[in-house]
Coordinates of N, CA and C in Angstrom, one line a residue:
M1 N -7.8 0.0 11.4 CA -8.5 1.5 10.9 C -7.6 2.3 10.8
L2 N -8.1 3.3 10.1 CA -7.2 4.5 10.0 C -7.7 5.9 10.9
E3 N -6.7 6.6 11.4 CA -7.4 7.7 12.1 C -6.3 8.9 11.7
V4 N -7.1 10.3 11.6 CA -6.2 11.3 11.2 C -6.6 12.1 12.4
D5 N -5.8 12.4 13.3 CA -6.2 13.1 14.3 C -5.6 14.5 14.6
N6 N -6.5 15.2 14.2 CA -6.2 17.0 14.3 C -4.8 17.3 13.8
V7 N -4.7 16.9 12.2 CA -3.3 17.0 11.5 C -3.1 18.2 10.7
S8 N -2.1 18.8 10.8 CA -1.5 20.0 10.1 C -0.3 19.6 9.2
V9 N -0.1 20.1 8.1 CA 1.0 19.7 7.2 C 1.5 20.8 6.6
E10 N 2.8 20.7 6.5 CA 3.7 21.8 6.1 C 4.6 21.3 4.8
V11 N 4.6 21.9 3.7 CA 5.5 21.8 2.6 C 6.5 22.9 2.5
N12 N 8.0 22.7 2.4 CA 8.5 23.9 2.5 C 8.3 25.1 3.4
G13 N 7.7 24.8 4.8 CA 7.7 25.9 5.5 C 6.4 26.4 5.6
V14 N 5.3 25.9 4.6 CA 4.0 26.6 4.1 C 2.9 25.8 4.8
T15 N 2.1 25.8 5.6 CA 1.2 25.1 6.1 C 0.0 24.8 4.8
V16 N -0.3 23.6 4.6 CA -1.0 23.6 3.4 C -2.3 22.6 3.7
V17 N -2.1 21.9 5.3 CA -3.6 21.1 5.5 C -3.3 21.6 7.1
R18 N -4.8 22.0 7.5 CA -4.7 22.4 9.1 C -5.8 21.9 9.7
R19 N -5.1 21.3 10.7 CA -5.7 20.4 11.7 C -7.1 19.7 11.2
V20 N -6.7 18.7 10.4 CA -7.8 17.7 9.6 C -8.2 16.6 10.5
S21 N -9.3 16.2 10.9 CA -9.5 14.9 11.6 C -10.4 14.2 10.6
L22 N -10.2 13.2 10.4 CA -11.1 11.8 9.8 C -10.8 10.7 10.2
R23 N -11.6 9.6 10.4 CA -11.5 8.2 10.6 C -12.4 7.5 9.6
V24 N -11.5 6.3 9.5 CA -11.8 5.4 8.3 C -12.0 3.8 9.0
R25 N -13.2 3.4 9.4 CA -13.2 2.0 9.9 C -12.9 0.9 9.1
R26 N -12.9 -0.3 9.6 CA -12.7 -1.3 8.6 C -14.1 -1.7 7.6
G27 N -14.0 -1.6 6.6 CA -15.2 -2.1 5.8 C -15.7 -0.7 5.2
E28 N -15.3 0.5 5.8 CA -15.7 1.7 5.2 C -15.1 2.5 4.1
I29 N -15.6 3.5 3.4 CA -15.3 4.1 2.4 C -15.4 5.2 2.6
V30 N -14.3 6.1 3.1 CA -14.6 7.7 3.0 C -14.1 8.5 2.2
V31 N -14.9 9.2 1.6 CA -14.3 10.0 0.5 C -14.2 11.5 0.8
L32 N -12.6 11.8 0.3 CA -12.2 13.2 0.6 C -12.5 14.3 -1.0
M33 N -13.3 15.1 -0.9 CA -13.4 15.9 -2.1 C -12.8 17.1 -2.2
G34 N -12.6 17.9 -3.0 CA -12.2 19.3 -2.8 C -11.7 19.8 -4.4
P35 N -11.8 21.0 -4.3 CA -11.2 21.9 -5.8 C -9.5 21.4 -5.8
N36 N -9.0 21.6 -6.7 CA -7.9 21.4 -7.1 C -7.0 22.3 -6.2
G37 N -5.7 21.9 -5.7 CA -5.0 22.9 -4.8 C -5.8 22.9 -3.7
S38 N -6.3 22.0 -2.9 CA -7.3 22.2 -1.6 C -6.3 21.4 -0.7
G39 N -5.2 20.6 -1.2 CA -4.6 20.1 0.0 C -4.6 18.6 0.0
K40 N -5.5 17.9 -0.8 CA -5.8 16.5 -0.7 C -4.8 15.7 -0.7
T41 N -4.2 15.8 -1.6 CA -2.8 15.0 -2.3 C -1.6 15.0 -1.1
S42 N -1.4 16.4 -0.7 CA -0.7 16.9 0.5 C -0.8 16.0 1.7
L43 N -2.4 15.9 2.1 CA -2.7 14.8 3.4 C -2.3 13.4 2.9
A44 N -2.4 13.2 1.6 CA -2.0 11.7 1.3 C -0.8 11.2 1.3
Y45 N -0.1 12.2 0.9 CA 1.5 12.1 1.1 C 2.0 12.2 2.6
A46 N 1.4 13.0 3.3 CA 1.7 12.9 4.8 C 1.3 11.8 5.5
I47 N -0.1 11.3 5.3 CA -0.4 10.3 5.6 C 0.8 8.9 5.6
M48 N 1.0 9.0 4.1 CA 2.1 7.7 3.9 C 3.4 7.8 4.5
G49 N 3.9 9.1 4.9 CA 5.3 9.2 5.2 C 6.2 10.5 4.4
H50 N 5.8 10.8 3.0 CA 6.5 11.7 2.3 C 7.6 12.3 3.0
P51 N 8.9 12.3 3.1 CA 9.7 13.1 3.7 C 9.4 14.7 3.3
S52 N 8.7 14.9 2.2 CA 8.8 16.5 1.8 C 7.4 17.0 2.6
Y53 N 6.5 16.3 3.0 CA 5.3 16.6 3.6 C 5.0 16.3 4.8
R54 N 5.7 17.5 5.9 CA 5.7 17.2 7.3 C 4.5 17.4 8.2
V55 N 4.1 16.2 8.9 CA 3.2 16.5 10.1 C 4.0 17.4 11.5
V56 N 3.3 18.5 11.6 CA 3.9 19.3 12.4 C 2.9 19.5 13.8
E57 N 1.6 18.9 13.4 CA 0.9 18.7 14.6 C -0.1 17.5 14.2
G58 N -0.5 17.1 15.1 CA -1.5 15.9 15.2 C -0.7 14.8 15.3
R59 N -1.8 13.6 15.0 CA -1.1 12.0 14.9 C -2.1 11.4 13.8
I60 N -1.2 10.4 13.4 CA -1.6 9.2 12.3 C -1.8 8.1 12.8
L61 N -2.7 7.2 13.0 CA -3.0 6.0 13.8 C -3.5 4.8 12.8
L62 N -2.8 3.8 13.1 CA -3.3 2.8 12.0 C -3.7 1.7 12.8
E63 N -4.8 1.2 12.9 CA -5.2 0.2 14.0 C -4.7 0.5 15.6
G64 N -5.0 1.7 15.8 CA -4.4 2.2 17.3 C -3.0 2.4 17.4
E65 N -2.1 2.0 16.7 CA -0.9 2.4 16.6 C -0.3 3.5 16.1
D66 N 0.1 4.4 16.8 CA 0.8 5.6 16.2 C 1.7 5.8 15.1
V67 N 1.5 5.8 14.0 CA 2.6 6.0 12.8 C 3.0 7.0 12.3
T68 N 2.6 8.2 12.9 CA 3.0 9.3 12.2 C 4.4 9.5 11.8
K69 N 5.2 9.0 12.7 CA 6.9 9.3 12.5 C 7.4 8.2 11.5
L70 N 6.8 7.2 11.2 CA 7.1 5.9 10.5 C 7.7 6.4 9.5
P71 N 8.7 5.7 8.5 CA 8.7 5.8 7.3 C 8.2 5.0 6.3
P72 N 7.9 5.8 5.2 CA 6.8 5.0 4.3 C 6.8 3.3 4.0
H73 N 8.2 2.6 4.2 CA 8.1 1.0 4.0 C 7.5 0.2 5.2
E74 N 7.7 1.3 6.4 CA 7.2 0.5 7.6 C 5.7 0.8 7.7
K75 N 5.3 1.6 7.4 CA 3.8 1.9 7.2 C 3.1 1.1 6.0
A76 N 4.0 0.5 4.9 CA 3.4 -0.1 4.0 C 3.5 -1.8 4.8
R77 N 4.6 -2.0 5.6 CA 4.7 -3.2 5.9 C 3.5 -3.4 7.1
R78 N 2.9 -2.5 7.7 CA 1.6 -2.6 8.8 C 0.6 -2.6 7.2
G79 N 0.5 -2.7 6.3 CA -0.7 -2.7 5.4 C -1.2 -1.3 5.0
L80 N -0.6 -0.4 5.2 CA -1.1 1.2 4.5 C -0.2 1.0 2.8
F81 N -1.3 1.3 1.8 CA -1.2 1.4 0.5 C -1.3 2.8 -0.3
L82 N -0.5 3.2 -1.0 CA -0.8 4.8 -1.5 C -1.1 4.4 -2.8
F83 N -2.4 4.7 -3.3 CA -2.6 4.6 -4.7 C -2.5 5.7 -5.4
F84 N -1.0 6.6 -6.3 CA -0.6 7.4 -6.5 C -1.8 8.3 -7.6
Q85 N -1.8 9.4 -7.5 CA -2.3 10.4 -8.6 C -1.7 10.1 -9.8
N86 N -0.5 10.5 -9.5 CA 0.3 10.3 -10.5 C 1.6 9.7 -10.6
P87 N 1.5 8.4 -10.7 CA 2.4 7.0 -10.3 C 3.8 7.6 -11.1
V88 N 4.9 7.5 -10.4 CA 6.2 7.8 -11.1 C 6.7 6.4 -11.8
E89 N 7.8 6.8 -12.5 CA 8.5 6.0 -13.2 C 9.6 5.4 -12.9
V90 N 9.9 4.0 -12.7 CA 11.1 3.7 -12.1 C 11.8 2.9 -13.3
R91 N 13.1 3.2 -13.7 CA 13.9 2.6 -14.8 C 14.2 1.6 -13.9
G92 N 14.6 0.3 -14.8 CA 15.4 -0.8 -14.4 C 14.6 -1.5 -13.1
V93 N 13.6 -1.5 -13.1 CA 12.7 -2.3 -12.2 C 11.4 -2.6 -12.5
S94 N 11.3 -4.0 -13.0 CA 10.0 -4.1 -13.9 C 8.7 -4.2 -12.9
L95 N 7.5 -4.2 -13.2 CA 6.6 -4.2 -12.3 C 6.3 -5.8 -12.0
L96 N 6.7 -6.6 -12.7 CA 6.7 -8.2 -12.3 C 7.9 -8.1 -11.5
D97 N 8.7 -7.8 -11.6 CA 10.1 -8.1 -10.4 C 9.6 -7.5 -9.1
L98 N 9.2 -6.2 -9.4 CA 8.7 -5.6 -8.1 C 7.9 -6.8 -7.0
I99 N 6.8 -6.7 -8.0 CA 5.8 -8.0 -7.0 C 6.3 -9.2 -6.5
K100 N 7.0 -9.7 -7.7 CA 7.7 -11.0 -7.0 C 8.7 -10.8 -5.8
A101 N 9.5 -9.7 -5.7 CA 10.1 -9.4 -4.5 C 9.2 -9.1 -3.2
V102 N 8.2 -8.6 -3.7 CA 7.4 -8.2 -2.2 C 6.8 -9.5 -2.0
F103 N 6.3 -10.3 -2.8 CA 5.9 -11.7 -2.2 C 6.9 -12.4 -1.6
E104 N 8.0 -12.8 -2.2 CA 9.4 -13.2 -1.6 C 9.5 -12.8 -0.4
A105 N 9.7 -11.4 0.1 CA 9.8 -11.0 1.3 C 8.8 -11.5 2.3
G106 N 7.7 -11.8 1.9 CA 6.6 -12.3 2.4 C 6.8 -14.0 2.7
G107 N 7.7 -14.4 2.0 CA 8.0 -15.9 2.0 C 7.3 -16.8 1.0
V108 N 6.8 -16.3 0.1 CA 6.0 -16.8 -1.4 C 7.0 -16.6 -2.7
S109 N 7.3 -17.5 -2.9 CA 7.8 -17.4 -4.5 C 7.5 -18.7 -5.3
G110 N 8.1 -18.6 -6.2 CA 7.7 -19.8 -7.4 C 7.1 -19.4 -8.6
A111 N 6.9 -20.1 -9.4 CA 6.2 -20.1 -10.7 C 4.7 -19.3 -10.5
G112 N 4.2 -19.8 -9.1 CA 2.7 -19.6 -8.7 C 2.7 -18.1 -8.6
V113 N 3.6 -17.3 -8.4 CA 3.6 -16.0 -8.3 C 3.4 -15.2 -9.4
E114 N 4.2 -15.7 -10.5 CA 4.3 -15.1 -11.9 C 2.7 -15.6 -12.7
K115 N 2.4 -16.5 -12.5 CA 1.3 -16.9 -12.9 C -0.2 -16.1 -12.1
L116 N -0.1 -15.7 -11.0 CA -1.0 -15.0 -10.4 C -1.1 -13.4 -11.1
V117 N 0.3 -13.0 -11.2 CA 0.3 -11.7 -12.0 C -0.1 -11.5 -13.2
L118 N 0.0 -12.7 -13.9 CA -0.4 -12.5 -15.3 C -1.7 -12.6 -15.5
E119 N -2.4 -13.5 -14.4 CA -3.9 -13.9 -14.6 C -4.4 -12.2 -14.1
T120 N -3.8 -11.7 -13.3 CA -4.4 -10.3 -12.5 C -3.9 -9.1 -13.7
A121 N -3.1 -9.3 -14.5 CA -3.1 -8.1 -15.5 C -4.2 -8.4 -16.5
D122 N -4.6 -9.6 -16.9 CA -5.2 -9.9 -17.6 C -6.8 -9.4 -17.1
K123 N -7.1 -9.7 -16.1 CA -8.2 -9.0 -15.4 C -8.1 -7.6 -15.5
V124 N -7.5 -6.8 -15.3 CA -7.5 -5.4 -15.1 C -7.0 -4.8 -16.3
G125 N -6.9 -5.4 -17.4 CA -6.5 -5.3 -19.0 C -5.5 -4.4 -19.1
L126 N -4.3 -4.8 -18.7 CA -2.9 -4.5 -18.8 C -2.2 -5.2 -19.4
K127 N -1.7 -4.9 -20.4 CA -0.7 -5.4 -21.3 C 0.2 -6.4 -20.7
K128 N 0.4 -7.6 -21.2 CA 1.5 -8.2 -20.5 C 2.9 -7.9 -21.0
T129 N 2.8 -7.1 -22.3 CA 4.4 -6.9 -22.4 C 4.7 -5.8 -21.2
L130 N 3.9 -4.7 -20.9 CA 4.2 -4.2 -19.6 C 4.9 -4.4 -18.5
L131 N 4.6 -5.6 -18.2 CA 5.0 -6.1 -17.1 C 6.6 -6.4 -16.5
T132 N 7.0 -6.3 -17.7 CA 8.8 -6.4 -17.9 C 9.4 -5.4 -18.2
R133 N 8.7 -4.6 -18.4 CA 9.5 -3.0 -19.0 C 9.5 -2.4 -17.6
G134 N 10.2 -1.3 -17.4 CA 10.4 -0.2 -16.5 C 9.3 0.1 -15.8
L135 N 9.3 -0.1 -14.4 CA 7.6 0.4 -13.6 C 7.2 1.9 -14.2
N136 N 6.1 1.6 -14.8 CA 5.5 2.7 -15.4 C 6.3 3.7 -16.6
E137 N 6.9 2.9 -16.8 CA 7.8 3.6 -18.1 C 7.3 3.8 -19.4
G138 N 6.7 4.8 -19.9 CA 6.3 5.0 -21.1 C 4.8 4.7 -21.1
F139 N 4.4 3.9 -20.0 CA 2.9 4.0 -19.7 C 2.0 4.7 -19.6
S140 N 1.2 4.7 -20.6 CA -0.1 6.0 -20.6 C -0.6 6.1 -19.2
G141 N -1.4 7.2 -19.3 CA -2.2 7.5 -18.0 C -2.9 6.4 -17.4
G142 N -3.8 5.9 -18.3 CA -4.5 4.6 -17.9 C -4.1 3.5 -17.4
E143 N -2.8 3.3 -18.3 CA -1.7 2.2 -18.2 C -1.4 1.9 -16.6
K144 N -0.9 3.4 -16.4 CA -0.3 3.5 -15.2 C -1.4 3.1 -13.7
K145 N -2.4 3.7 -14.1 CA -3.7 3.5 -13.2 C -4.0 1.9 -13.1
R146 N -4.0 1.1 -14.3 CA -4.1 -0.2 -14.2 C -3.0 -0.9 -13.6
S147 N -2.0 -0.5 -13.3 CA -0.6 -1.2 -12.9 C -0.8 -0.9 -11.2
E148 N -1.3 0.4 -11.1 CA -1.5 0.8 -9.5 C -2.5 -0.4 -9.1
L149 N -3.6 -0.5 -10.0 CA -4.9 -1.2 -9.6 C -4.1 -2.6 -9.4
L150 N -3.3 -3.2 -10.3 CA -3.0 -4.5 -10.4 C -2.2 -4.6 -8.9
Q151 N -1.5 -3.8 -8.5 CA -0.6 -3.9 -7.3 C -1.3 -4.0 -6.0
A152 N -2.6 -3.1 -6.0 CA -3.4 -3.2 -4.9 C -4.0 -4.5 -5.0
I153 N -4.8 -5.2 -6.0 CA -5.3 -6.4 -5.9 C -4.3 -7.5 -5.4
L154 N -3.1 -7.4 -5.8 CA -2.2 -8.6 -5.4 C -2.0 -8.7 -4.0
L155 N -1.3 -7.3 -3.5 CA -0.9 -6.8 -2.4 C -1.9 -6.9 -1.2
K156 N -3.4 -7.0 -1.4 CA -4.5 -6.9 -0.5 C -4.2 -6.1 0.9
P157 N -3.7 -4.8 0.2 CA -3.6 -3.9 1.8 C -5.0 -3.6 2.6
R158 N -4.4 -3.7 4.0 CA -5.5 -3.4 5.2 C -6.2 -2.2 4.8
C159 N -5.4 -1.0 4.6 CA -5.9 0.1 4.5 C -5.4 0.8 3.1
L160 N -5.9 1.3 2.3 CA -5.6 2.2 1.0 C -6.1 3.5 1.2
I161 N -5.1 4.6 0.7 CA -5.7 5.7 0.4 C -5.2 6.0 -1.1
M162 N -6.6 6.0 -1.7 CA -6.7 6.3 -3.3 C -6.9 7.5 -3.7
D163 N -5.8 7.9 -4.2 CA -5.7 9.4 -4.5 C -6.0 9.9 -6.1
E164 N -7.2 10.1 -6.4 CA -8.0 10.3 -7.8 C -7.7 9.0 -8.7
P165 N -7.9 7.6 -8.2 CA -7.5 6.6 -8.9 C -8.3 6.4 -10.1
D166 N -9.4 7.2 -10.5 CA -10.1 7.3 -11.7 C -9.5 8.1 -12.8
S167 N -8.7 9.0 -12.6 CA -8.4 9.9 -13.6 C -7.4 9.1 -14.3
G168 N -7.8 9.3 -15.7 CA -6.8 8.6 -17.0 C -7.7 7.2 -17.3
L169 N -8.4 6.7 -16.6 CA -9.3 5.7 -16.8 C -10.6 5.8 -17.7
D170 N -10.5 4.8 -18.8 CA -11.8 5.0 -19.6 C -12.8 4.2 -18.7
V171 N -14.1 4.2 -18.9 CA -15.2 3.9 -18.8 C -15.2 2.2 -18.0
E172 N -14.7 1.6 -18.7 CA -14.3 0.0 -18.6 C -13.2 -0.2 -17.2
G173 N -12.3 0.9 -17.2 CA -11.5 0.8 -16.2 C -11.9 1.3 -14.7
V174 N -13.0 2.5 -15.2 CA -13.3 2.7 -13.7 C -14.4 2.1 -13.0
R175 N -15.2 0.9 -14.1 CA -16.0 0.1 -13.4 C -15.2 -1.1 -12.7
L176 N -13.9 -1.3 -13.4 CA -13.2 -2.4 -12.4 C -12.9 -1.9 -11.4
L177 N -12.3 -0.5 -11.3 CA -11.6 0.1 -9.9 C -12.7 0.3 -9.2
A178 N -13.9 0.5 -9.5 CA -15.1 0.3 -8.5 C -15.5 -1.0 -8.0
D179 N -15.5 -2.0 -8.6 CA -15.5 -3.8 -8.1 C -14.6 -3.6 -7.1
F180 N -13.3 -3.2 -7.7 CA -12.2 -3.6 -6.6 C -12.5 -3.0 -5.4
I181 N -12.8 -1.7 -5.4 CA -13.0 -0.7 -4.0 C -14.3 -1.3 -3.3
R182 N -15.5 -2.0 -4.1 CA -16.3 -2.5 -3.2 C -15.9 -3.9 -2.6
E183 N -15.3 -4.5 -3.4 CA -14.7 -6.1 -3.2 C -13.7 -5.7 -1.7
R184 N -12.8 -5.0 -1.7 CA -12.0 -4.8 -0.5 C -12.6 -4.1 0.5
A185 N -13.8 -3.4 0.4 CA -14.3 -2.9 1.5 C -15.2 -4.1 2.2
G186 N -15.7 -4.8 1.2 CA -16.6 -5.9 1.8 C -15.7 -7.0 2.5
E187 N -14.1 -7.1 2.3 CA -13.5 -7.8 3.1 C -12.8 -7.2 4.2
G188 N -13.4 -6.3 4.6 CA -13.0 -5.4 5.7 C -12.0 -4.5 5.5
A189 N -11.4 -4.0 4.6 CA -10.2 -3.1 4.2 C -11.0 -1.5 4.5
C190 N -10.1 -0.8 4.9 CA -10.4 0.6 5.1 C -9.9 1.3 4.0
I191 N -11.0 2.1 3.4 CA -10.3 3.1 2.1 C -10.8 4.5 2.3
L192 N -9.8 5.2 1.8 CA -9.9 6.9 2.0 C -9.6 6.9 0.4
L193 N -10.8 7.7 0.1 CA -11.0 7.7 -1.6 C -11.0 9.4 -1.7
I194 N -10.0 9.9 -2.3 CA -9.7 11.2 -3.0 C -10.1 11.5 -4.1
T195 N -11.0 12.4 -4.3 CA -11.2 12.8 -5.4 C -11.8 14.2 -6.2
H196 N -11.8 14.7 -7.3 CA -11.9 15.9 -7.6 C -13.4 16.2 -8.1
Y197 N -13.6 15.1 -8.9 CA -14.9 15.0 -9.6 C -15.4 13.8 -9.1
P198 N -16.8 13.8 -8.8 CA -17.6 12.8 -8.5 C -18.2 11.8 -9.1
N199 N -17.5 11.5 -10.3 CA -18.1 10.3 -11.6 C -18.1 9.0 -10.8
L200 N -16.6 9.0 -10.0 CA -16.5 7.5 -9.8 C -17.5 7.4 -8.4
L201 N -18.3 8.0 -8.1 CA -19.2 7.9 -6.9 C -20.5 7.3 -7.7
N202 N -20.4 7.3 -8.9 CA -22.0 6.7 -9.5 C -21.9 5.3 -9.3
Y203 N -20.5 4.8 -9.1 CA -20.5 3.4 -8.6 C -20.0 2.9 -7.6
V204 N -19.7 3.7 -6.7 CA -19.1 3.6 -5.4 C -20.1 4.4 -4.3
T205 N -20.7 3.7 -3.2 CA -21.5 4.7 -2.1 C -20.6 4.6 -0.8
P206 N -20.2 5.8 -0.3 CA -19.6 6.0 0.6 C -19.9 6.2 1.7
S207 N -19.3 6.0 2.9 CA -20.1 5.6 4.5 C -20.2 7.3 4.6
K208 N -19.1 8.0 4.1 CA -19.0 9.5 4.9 C -18.4 10.3 3.4
V209 N -18.7 11.5 3.4 CA -17.9 12.5 2.6 C -17.7 13.4 3.3
L210 N -16.0 14.1 3.0 CA -15.9 15.3 3.7 C -15.2 16.0 2.5
V211 N -15.2 17.5 2.7 CA -14.9 18.3 1.5 C -13.4 19.0 2.1
L212 N -12.7 18.9 1.3 CA -11.2 20.0 2.1 C -11.2 21.1 1.0
V213 N -11.1 22.2 1.5 CA -10.9 23.4 0.8 C -9.8 24.3 1.6
K214 N -8.7 24.6 0.8 CA -7.6 25.3 1.3 C -7.0 25.0 2.5
G215 N -7.0 23.7 2.5 CA -6.3 23.0 3.7 C -7.4 22.5 5.0
V216 N -8.6 22.8 5.1 CA -9.5 23.1 5.9 C -10.9 22.3 5.6
V217 N -11.2 21.3 6.7 CA -12.6 20.6 6.0 C -13.6 21.6 6.2
K218 N -14.3 21.6 5.2 CA -15.1 22.6 5.3 C -16.7 22.2 5.2
A219 N -16.8 20.9 4.8 CA -18.4 20.5 4.8 C -17.8 18.9 5.4
E220 N -18.9 18.0 5.7 CA -19.3 16.8 6.2 C -20.5 16.3 5.5
G221 N -20.9 15.1 5.3 CA -22.4 14.4 5.0 C -22.1 13.5 4.2
G222 N -22.9 13.2 3.6 CA -23.2 11.8 2.6 C -23.2 12.0 1.0
M223 N -24.0 11.2 0.6 CA -24.3 11.4 -0.9 C -25.0 12.5 -1.6
E224 N -26.0 13.0 -0.5 CA -26.2 14.4 -0.5 C -25.5 15.4 -0.8
L225 N -24.4 15.4 0.0 CA -23.4 16.5 -0.3 C -22.7 16.2 -1.8
V226 N -22.4 15.1 -1.9 CA -21.7 14.8 -3.4 C -22.8 15.2 -4.5
E227 N -24.3 15.1 -4.4 CA -25.2 15.4 -5.7 C -25.1 17.2 -5.6
K228 N -24.9 18.0 -4.3 CA -24.9 19.2 -4.2 C -23.9 19.6 -5.2
I229 N -22.5 18.8 -4.8 CA -21.3 19.5 -5.5 C -21.4 19.2 -6.7
S230 N -22.0 18.1 -7.5 CA -22.3 17.7 -8.7 C -23.1 19.1 -9.5
R231 N -24.3 19.4 -8.5 CA -25.1 20.4 -9.3 C -24.4 21.9 -9.1
E232 N -23.8 22.5 -8.0 CA -23.4 23.6 -8.0 C -21.7 23.7 -7.9
G233 N -21.0 22.5 -8.3 CA -19.6 22.9 -7.8 C -19.3 22.9 -6.4
Y234 N -18.1 23.6 -6.2 CA -17.6 24.0 -4.9 C -17.7 25.5 -4.7
N235 N -18.5 26.0 -5.1 CA -18.6 27.4 -5.0 C -19.1 28.1 -3.8
G236 N -20.0 27.6 -3.2 CA -20.4 27.6 -2.0 C -19.6 27.3 -0.9
L237 N -18.6 26.5 -1.1 CA -17.5 26.2 0.0 C -16.2 26.8 -0.1
V238 N -15.7 27.4 -1.0 CA -14.7 28.1 -1.1 C -14.2 29.4 -0.4

């Protein structure tokens, strides 16, 4: 379970998230919506431990353990995974080598790992030639998202923070993504799904929806809240 308890976040001395609390239990899909610039990505980075996004108040708990001050790699070891809105390019490290290294760190190696990566790349529609290129180097927006999806499928994290994972994907890609989200939730993962537009929610039914505006949670509900935002936008909440 992921718990964000009364968390405030600062970036360069400016408070961008104010006393946000949310809870994502195993098997739940909790959606965080809000207009651009509302603090959604800042909260995601703070949960994952990005050093530029400081938690100045509150706690972040993973399976009951206070992980607020842990660095990103320690949170990742505990099963936390951030699906980036804008995945960065990493020259000199291929996607294939990265995944092999993660598996080897867990004591798994050999030809079977590469075979699994190739099969999964085919499943998510990622060209095999991209597996040996620098990570995300020269990838299109959609290819970067498919690369993130491939990593999430293979690593099977216990808790996923997915920051606008559908942006840049075509209809087929969105359906693949939705299938993955439903499957992982069904297997007991907790999923915090961050989105600006509600299109992905045509395929995924959340357990709960929260709306973040100017760093503050302004509304909570279910699909009725999503439908209201689809009709009226965020005008009544800003």
